[in-house]
Amino acid sequence: MEQVATQDEAAAAVDAGSQSPRRVFVKTYGCQMNVYDSQRMTDALVADGYSSTDRIEDADLVLLNTCHIREKAAEKVYSELGRIRDMKRSREQAGGEMIVGIAGCVAQAEGREIIRRAPVVDLVIGPQTYHRLPDALRKARGGEKVVETDYAVEDKFEHLPQPKRAEIARRGVTAFLSVQEGCDKFCTFCVVPYTRGSEVSRPVRQILAEAERLAAGGVREITLLGQNVNAWHGEGPDGRDWGLGRLLFRLAEIPGVARLRYTTSHPRDMNDELIAAHRDLGALMPYLHLPVQSGSDRILKAMNRRHKAEDYLRLIERIRAAQPSIAMSGDFIVGFPGETDADFEDTLGIVRRTGYAQAFSFKYSARPGTPGADMKGHVAETVKDERLQRLQGLLNEQQEAFLRSRVGLAFDVLIEKPARRPGQLAGRSPWLQPVVVDETAGGIGDIIPVRITKAEGTTLFAEPA
Ligand code: SAH
Ligand code: SF4
Ligand code: F3S
């Protein structure tokens, strides 16, 4: 580790060199939790004197918030770093500065190895230490290669600054709020327990304060996030242990909060209280992302999902009994080690029996350090390709059928932003599809009753009802 100046000297030198605020460009890969984290990192940097830019050419600090879930996702970072290297070189030749930071799950998984492979990187910071980002940056600007991947003992959320009200308003009328992080489930294909650490729930008090702040900034819809969001629990003001269902009821009482969602949930953590919230809480949108991964009990067992296909189907029956209008979404992996044609047929079977409004499907990607990577019976890439294509064909059919079934229906839409075409506004249906209406129908932040006139691609078009 090379240190050319103390923190204070380095900061003073840079401050003397430029009067305008330093600018940060953040690029986000991966899941919604990374989207949320990128915002919180930006907030921390803004509180430290940076301004944010969406032009990488203008940035003094380039931060890549990375994803490690599949090999392709992780490798994207290195190709991006290739481009950034040239940019940094010409910046430095012109006497300027460009600090390159890697955050997120690749940072946590690979640590210092990233700097070895890509010396252009100045800073590597894991998801549990984002509150230390401003200090880490001061060191990096002083010429030190900084790696921060320890799990912090202090609660990062207590130390991360909240965005200003104007910034909340600028981000729009929908917002993410992470309530739970990490995972203790150790599915044998998955890196998340290693990149995000063990399961932690944020305290009720902290969540309510953040939600109130969002609402005061004009947010109408909040999506609670967690790798296993329905495993969230915490002590309520009544001294009892609250689950996600109870939390959702409490959040719905906040003035201004009209719609609530949550993602991603695990089938084993869907409890009665949460199912009851889908029945009784009008603000909770009738949409559920509930990954099953495979329809084969043999593969589910090898994946350590700890439930059977029938358990999943019975669970969905209970959820649909409570809320018949619910739209199902899911995740699937094809080509897990040992997956036979018959196992794959079982996956197609569970898809047919469930009926999804929308879903994500992936080819199994062997991840370093996970038990799946060492299993026997890795499936040939060509077989994975073929299975993925068949699965996606079926899922697409179901998605189209769902979209078609919305035509003629009347429901409320939250208007979020101007649509691509002038004169039109875009929002979302209760089931998360984009909905386009004429701008005369209302304003951004309004919840308006509409009737669907047609479905085109994955977008619904509507008129005021
Ligand atoms: N916590 C969530 C999933 C988070 S990861 C859950 O348990 O449902 C998001 C999705 O990526 C997973 O649902 C899975 O479908 C996919 N995925 C995870 N690891 C993968 C791997 N090694 N190869 C392919 N897909 C993977
Ligand atoms: Fe990964 Fe399984 Fe945890 Fe989901 S539940 S994050 S798939 S280990
Ligand atoms: Fe990727 Fe990490 Fe999310 S591995 S999917 S960014 S939790």
XYZ file of C-alpha atoms and ligand atoms in Angstrom:
506
model
C 0.000 0.000 0.000
C 1.477 3.265 -1.073
C 0.590 6.490 0.677
C 1.971 9.677 -0.854
C 0.287 12.206 1.423
C -1.744 12.252 4.596
C -5.495 12.546 4.169
C -5.576 16.195 5.160
C -2.677 17.197 2.932
C -4.218 15.403 -0.003
C -7.641 16.932 0.512
C -6.146 20.400 0.940
C -4.084 20.019 -2.230
C -7.083 19.031 -4.289
C -9.293 21.703 -2.765
C -6.729 24.331 -3.620
C -6.523 23.018 -7.183
C -10.161 23.420 -8.141
C -12.955 25.703 -7.052
C -15.869 23.952 -8.738
C -17.385 20.966 -6.915
C -16.119 17.545 -7.872
C -18.527 15.569 -9.956
C -19.476 11.936 -9.530
C -20.821 9.631 -12.213
C -22.412 6.428 -10.916
C -23.242 3.472 -13.137
C -25.460 0.800 -11.649
C -25.582 -2.903 -12.537
C -27.662 -5.672 -11.002
C -30.740 -5.603 -8.841
C -32.920 -2.873 -7.321
C -30.895 -2.979 -4.135
C -27.983 -1.670 -6.136
C -30.189 1.087 -7.573
C -31.099 2.067 -4.028
C -27.480 1.840 -2.864
C -26.312 4.024 -5.743
C -28.712 6.720 -4.605
C -27.519 6.464 -1.023
C -23.865 6.640 -2.129
C -24.693 9.695 -4.225
C -26.417 11.256 -1.207
C -23.317 10.608 0.903
C -21.073 12.193 -1.719
C -23.355 15.190 -2.221
C -23.278 15.768 1.542
C -19.482 15.689 1.175
C -19.408 18.408 -1.496
C -19.778 16.471 -4.755
C -22.395 17.093 -7.372
C -23.730 14.253 -9.474
C -23.487 14.079 -13.250
C -24.903 11.677 -15.814
C -22.034 12.353 -18.214
C -19.012 10.180 -17.552
C -16.781 12.634 -19.500
C -17.528 15.320 -16.888
C -16.799 13.145 -13.865
C -13.898 13.468 -11.448
C -15.117 10.280 -9.793
C -16.485 7.280 -11.671
C -18.217 4.757 -9.470
C -19.363 1.408 -10.845
C -21.914 -0.305 -8.613
C -21.470 -3.883 -9.689
C -23.301 -7.214 -9.725
C -21.760 -10.661 -9.235
C -24.827 -12.835 -9.688
C -23.822 -14.403 -13.023
C -20.492 -14.543 -14.794
C -21.684 -12.220 -17.562
C -22.747 -9.574 -15.062
C -19.391 -9.669 -13.305
C -17.390 -9.592 -16.545
C -19.239 -6.510 -17.831
C -17.355 -4.496 -15.245
C -13.991 -5.349 -16.733
C -14.984 -4.385 -20.258
C -16.305 -1.085 -18.894
C -13.006 -0.578 -17.055
C -11.167 -0.982 -20.358
C -13.007 2.044 -21.742
C -12.548 4.020 -18.541
C -8.786 3.383 -18.568
C -8.382 5.343 -21.805
C -10.530 8.151 -20.477
C -8.558 8.365 -17.251
C -5.263 8.354 -19.144
C -6.186 11.296 -21.354
C -7.631 13.147 -18.367
C -4.385 12.751 -16.465
C -2.327 13.759 -19.495
C -4.314 16.999 -19.487
C -3.365 17.507 -15.835
C -6.781 16.494 -14.479
C -7.977 13.825 -12.107
C -10.275 10.839 -12.458
C -10.781 8.514 -9.519
C -12.242 5.113 -10.393
C -14.179 3.230 -7.712
C -15.772 -0.212 -7.733
C -18.681 -0.739 -5.359
C -21.267 -3.494 -5.079
C -21.129 -7.256 -5.144
C -18.066 -7.697 -7.389
C -16.193 -5.408 -4.996
C -17.176 -7.579 -2.057
C -16.475 -10.869 -3.841
C -13.165 -10.002 -5.509
C -11.712 -7.247 -3.306
C -8.087 -6.421 -4.033
C -8.040 -8.872 -6.966
C -9.920 -6.214 -8.952
C -7.021 -3.774 -8.644
C -4.573 -6.502 -9.655
C -6.608 -7.251 -12.775
C -7.475 -3.629 -13.523
C -4.863 -1.234 -12.072
C -6.985 1.694 -13.280
C -9.139 1.105 -10.189
C -8.308 3.329 -7.198
C -10.956 2.208 -4.744
C -12.876 -0.989 -4.008
C -15.741 -0.691 -1.549
C -18.193 -3.410 -0.469
C -21.933 -2.880 0.132
C -21.685 -2.888 3.919
C -19.246 0.039 4.125
C -20.837 2.713 1.932
C -21.032 5.137 4.849
C -17.215 5.152 4.805
C -17.104 6.158 1.152
C -16.183 9.851 1.653
C -13.219 8.905 3.891
C -12.127 6.131 1.558
C -12.186 8.625 -1.314
C -9.997 11.096 0.514
C -7.414 8.328 0.854
C -7.771 7.347 -2.791
C -7.298 10.950 -3.894
C -4.128 10.977 -1.847
C -2.770 8.236 -4.103
C -3.554 5.221 -1.950
C -5.189 2.124 -3.438
C -8.089 1.618 -1.038
C -9.938 -1.647 -0.396
C -12.863 -1.514 2.071
C -14.594 -4.873 2.208
C -14.847 -5.627 5.927
C -18.323 -5.983 7.309
C -18.716 -2.809 9.331
C -19.614 -3.200 12.984
C -21.616 0.021 12.970
C -24.956 0.293 11.157
C -24.252 1.896 7.788
C -27.823 3.192 7.490
C -27.442 5.189 10.716
C -24.418 6.889 9.165
C -25.596 7.463 5.600
C -27.055 10.934 5.025
C -30.618 11.204 3.722
C -31.286 12.996 0.437
C -32.544 16.597 0.492
C -36.251 17.079 -0.128
C -35.590 18.625 -3.550
C -33.513 15.590 -4.517
C -36.296 13.209 -3.465
C -38.717 15.214 -5.618
C -36.284 15.153 -8.546
C -36.089 11.339 -8.362
C -39.823 11.055 -8.905
C -43.010 9.840 -7.287
C -41.903 6.249 -6.816
C -39.015 5.220 -4.587
C -37.120 2.196 -3.341
C -36.494 1.631 0.337
C -34.192 -1.203 1.443
C -35.540 -2.763 4.628
C -33.553 -5.967 4.695
C -30.131 -6.945 3.445
C -28.135 -10.088 3.049
C -29.221 -13.686 3.017
C -28.845 -16.754 5.225
C -30.478 -19.205 2.849
C -27.440 -20.366 0.886
C -29.072 -21.649 -2.255
C -26.281 -23.668 -3.838
C -26.140 -21.566 -7.038
C -26.081 -18.154 -5.411
C -23.372 -15.665 -4.411
C -25.615 -13.280 -2.472
C -24.941 -14.715 1.012
C -21.230 -14.158 0.323
C -21.465 -10.732 -1.309
C -24.079 -9.187 0.968
C -23.413 -11.036 4.181
C -25.935 -12.452 6.604
C -29.537 -11.418 6.884
C -30.085 -8.082 8.624
C -33.385 -6.234 9.075
C -33.419 -2.474 9.447
C -35.236 -1.240 12.575
C -38.879 -0.123 12.294
C -38.051 3.382 13.517
C -35.450 3.884 10.778
C -37.752 2.593 8.046
C -40.678 4.761 9.144
C -38.481 7.858 9.325
C -37.173 7.244 5.821
C -40.642 6.542 4.418
C -42.009 9.723 6.028
C -39.203 11.679 4.456
C -39.902 10.186 1.054
C -43.602 10.978 1.384
C -42.833 14.556 2.411
C -40.733 14.817 -0.771
C -43.737 13.834 -2.880
C -43.247 10.066 -3.187
C -46.574 8.242 -3.660
C -45.359 4.686 -4.133
C -42.694 2.905 -2.081
C -41.162 -0.441 -2.976
C -39.589 -2.164 0.001
C -36.447 -4.012 -0.970
C -34.513 -6.962 0.368
C -32.789 -10.065 -0.954
C -35.371 -11.854 1.170
C -37.654 -8.967 1.893
C -40.366 -11.103 3.463
C -37.881 -12.387 6.034
C -37.824 -8.833 7.396
C -38.841 -8.521 11.038
C -38.272 -6.005 13.791
C -39.529 -4.756 17.105
C -42.501 -2.457 16.654
C -43.319 0.560 18.855
C -45.729 -1.764 20.693
C -42.786 -3.904 21.808
C -43.906 -6.829 19.630
C -41.975 -8.489 16.849
C -43.371 -7.186 13.568
C -43.252 -9.014 10.261
C -43.411 -7.454 6.815
C -47.237 -7.601 6.765
C -47.514 -5.492 9.927
C -44.904 -3.058 8.592
C -46.851 -2.599 5.354
C -50.029 -1.727 7.276
C -48.105 0.867 9.286
C -46.445 2.379 6.198
C -49.836 2.740 4.517
C -50.854 5.120 7.347
C -48.226 7.679 6.313
C -49.999 10.618 4.635
C -49.153 10.701 0.939
C -48.158 7.039 0.666
C -50.740 5.581 -1.682
C -49.079 2.465 -3.010
C -46.769 -0.150 -1.582
C -44.819 -2.982 -3.156
C -42.052 -5.288 -2.008
C -39.436 -7.453 -3.664
C -37.862 -10.080 -3.660
C -39.605 -12.640 -1.570
C -38.783 -16.238 -0.788
C -41.564 -18.856 -0.773
C -40.524 -20.086 2.662
C -41.051 -16.672 4.246
C -44.570 -15.969 2.921
C -46.497 -15.977 6.200
C -50.230 -15.617 6.925
C -49.905 -12.003 8.010
C -48.337 -11.042 4.687
C -50.949 -12.989 2.730
C -53.641 -11.230 4.790
C -52.091 -7.877 3.846
C -52.684 -8.781 0.207
C -56.340 -9.347 1.095
C -56.962 -6.377 3.397
C -54.535 -3.604 2.542
C -55.717 -1.617 -0.461
C -52.398 0.219 -0.772
C -50.528 -3.052 -1.266
C -50.395 -3.642 -5.012
C -51.627 -7.027 -6.271
C -48.288 -8.137 -7.640
C -45.935 -10.707 -6.204
C -42.433 -11.604 -7.313
C -41.957 -15.073 -5.867
C -39.060 -16.959 -7.462
C -39.266 -20.748 -7.584
C -36.174 -21.388 -9.809
C -37.225 -24.910 -10.848
C -40.295 -27.131 -10.935
C -38.360 -30.319 -10.196
C -38.197 -31.497 -6.582
C -34.872 -33.187 -7.251
C -33.353 -29.932 -8.524
C -35.030 -27.828 -5.836
C -33.361 -30.101 -3.296
C -29.960 -29.816 -4.980
C -30.456 -26.038 -5.045
C -31.164 -26.075 -1.283
C -34.414 -24.192 -1.791
C -35.925 -26.272 1.012
C -39.414 -26.588 -0.411
C -41.095 -28.766 -3.007
C -42.890 -27.768 -6.192
C -46.255 -28.680 -4.626
C -45.537 -26.421 -1.622
C -45.075 -23.521 -4.013
C -48.268 -24.287 -5.927
C -50.278 -24.644 -2.721
C -48.852 -21.366 -1.453
C -49.951 -19.595 -4.618
C -53.421 -21.068 -4.227
C -53.609 -19.543 -0.743
C -52.370 -16.192 -1.990
C -54.864 -16.180 -4.854
C -57.672 -17.151 -2.487
C -56.781 -14.057 -0.420
C -56.285 -11.764 -3.421
C -57.733 -13.135 -6.673
C -56.412 -10.245 -8.770
C -52.773 -10.886 -7.878
C -50.278 -11.062 -10.747
C -47.435 -13.513 -10.280
C -43.841 -12.963 -11.252
C -40.887 -15.285 -10.761
C -37.283 -16.236 -11.465
C -36.102 -19.438 -13.118
C -32.758 -21.081 -13.666
C -32.311 -23.620 -16.458
C -29.400 -26.034 -16.653
C -28.546 -26.326 -12.970
C -26.019 -29.209 -12.584
C -27.786 -32.535 -12.954
C -30.914 -31.069 -14.602
C -32.347 -33.678 -16.983
C -34.933 -33.227 -19.729
C -37.536 -34.568 -17.299
C -36.528 -32.012 -14.638
C -36.813 -29.263 -17.192
C -40.263 -30.502 -18.234
C -41.264 -30.141 -14.575
C -40.187 -26.504 -14.730
C -42.382 -25.937 -17.783
C -45.128 -27.715 -15.821
C -44.942 -25.403 -12.811
C -44.994 -22.393 -15.144
C -48.139 -23.702 -16.851
C -49.825 -24.396 -13.531
C -48.915 -21.037 -11.999
C -49.505 -18.658 -14.883
C -47.112 -15.711 -14.701
C -47.816 -12.112 -15.668
C -44.081 -11.624 -16.085
C -40.909 -13.519 -15.172
C -37.119 -13.635 -15.424
C -35.262 -16.717 -16.598
C -31.543 -17.402 -16.682
C -29.059 -20.016 -17.766
C -27.253 -21.443 -14.770
C -23.892 -19.756 -14.322
C -21.330 -21.512 -12.109
C -20.135 -19.031 -9.501
C -16.812 -19.345 -7.701
C -17.164 -20.416 -4.080
C -20.728 -21.715 -4.359
C -21.496 -25.437 -3.821
C -23.209 -25.652 -7.218
C -19.959 -24.922 -9.023
C -18.446 -28.153 -7.650
C -21.440 -30.366 -8.377
C -21.377 -33.121 -10.961
C -23.389 -33.090 -14.149
C -22.846 -29.595 -15.524
C -25.222 -29.092 -18.419
C -23.889 -28.285 -21.883
C -24.268 -24.661 -22.993
C -26.224 -25.686 -26.106
C -28.723 -27.596 -23.934
C -29.078 -24.594 -21.644
C -29.681 -22.374 -24.674
C -32.378 -24.654 -25.974
C -34.118 -24.949 -22.600
C -33.962 -21.223 -22.003
C -35.524 -20.573 -25.364
C -38.400 -22.971 -24.705
C -38.989 -21.583 -21.222
C -38.915 -17.999 -22.427
C -41.309 -18.898 -25.245
C -43.818 -20.155 -22.692
C -43.288 -17.224 -20.310
C -43.710 -14.751 -23.166
C -46.993 -16.385 -24.166
C -48.226 -16.022 -20.607
C -47.099 -12.420 -20.423
C -48.886 -11.570 -23.668
C -52.035 -13.311 -22.455
C -51.884 -11.271 -19.245
C -51.451 -8.018 -21.155
C -54.347 -8.873 -23.491
C -56.531 -9.669 -20.484
C -56.075 -6.076 -19.263
C -57.616 -4.545 -22.394
C -61.070 -3.177 -21.561
C -60.386 -3.204 -17.797
C -60.642 -0.039 -15.709
C -58.241 0.577 -12.823
C -56.136 3.261 -11.156
C -52.784 4.303 -12.540
C -50.109 6.333 -10.769
C -48.752 8.878 -13.239
C -44.961 8.880 -12.959
C -43.381 10.842 -15.793
C -43.711 12.210 -19.315
C -43.966 9.384 -21.847
C -41.534 9.086 -24.729
C -44.023 10.647 -27.137
C -44.824 14.338 -26.448
C -48.340 14.959 -25.168
C -48.440 11.676 -23.283
C -47.723 10.603 -19.716
C -46.498 7.259 -18.416
C -47.408 5.435 -15.238
C -47.780 1.900 -13.973
C -50.684 -0.441 -13.561
C -51.224 -2.139 -10.186
C -49.496 -5.139 -11.845
C -46.435 -3.065 -12.795
C -46.944 -2.765 -16.573
C -46.180 0.648 -18.062
C -49.392 2.498 -18.932
C -49.510 5.453 -21.336
C -52.278 8.097 -21.222
C -52.887 11.484 -22.817
C -51.359 14.334 -20.776
C -54.775 15.909 -20.330
C -55.686 12.970 -18.062
C -53.801 14.340 -15.047
C -50.425 15.317 -13.655
C -47.361 13.529 -12.345
C -48.070 12.059 -8.911
C -51.811 11.771 -9.579
C -53.581 8.468 -9.270
C -56.239 8.419 -11.940
C -58.869 5.923 -13.033
C -58.257 4.744 -16.597
C -59.592 2.183 -19.022
C -57.165 0.162 -21.151
C -57.732 0.540 -24.867
C -54.887 -1.578 -26.237
C -51.717 -3.503 -25.432
C -48.624 -2.979 -27.576
C -45.407 -4.829 -26.749
C -45.282 -4.731 -22.966
C -47.027 -1.357 -22.730
C -50.709 -0.707 -22.060
C -52.462 2.316 -23.574
C -55.333 3.918 -21.688
C -57.984 6.611 -21.697
C -59.450 8.327 -18.620
C -62.294 6.214 -17.227
N -33.253 -13.650 -3.203
C -33.888 -13.925 -4.416
C -32.975 -13.970 -5.622
C -31.867 -13.029 -5.773
S -30.838 -13.306 -7.162
C -34.573 -15.270 -4.291
O -34.178 -16.104 -3.531
O -35.502 -15.491 -4.998
C -31.936 -13.051 -8.524
C -32.095 -14.238 -9.402
O -30.910 -14.508 -10.124
C -32.412 -15.540 -8.709
O -33.751 -15.649 -8.367
C -31.983 -16.569 -9.718
O -33.043 -16.896 -10.586
C -30.892 -15.850 -10.497
N -29.575 -16.415 -10.186
C -28.928 -16.364 -9.013
N -27.750 -17.015 -9.085
C -27.647 -17.502 -10.349
C -26.678 -18.277 -11.036
N -25.580 -18.718 -10.440
N -26.918 -18.568 -12.351
C -28.049 -18.145 -12.953
N -28.994 -17.430 -12.348
C -28.813 -17.105 -11.049
Fe -29.588 -16.235 -3.286
Fe -31.170 -18.129 -2.357
Fe -30.538 -16.068 -0.835
Fe -32.157 -15.739 -2.898
S -32.590 -16.987 -1.090
S -30.452 -14.430 -2.327
S -31.316 -17.150 -4.378
S -29.153 -17.633 -1.551
Fe -26.260 -8.667 -8.177
Fe -25.546 -8.225 -5.715
Fe -28.007 -7.663 -6.494
S -24.926 -9.933 -6.944
S -28.372 -9.185 -8.052
S -26.176 -6.699 -7.213
S -27.388 -8.436 -4.509
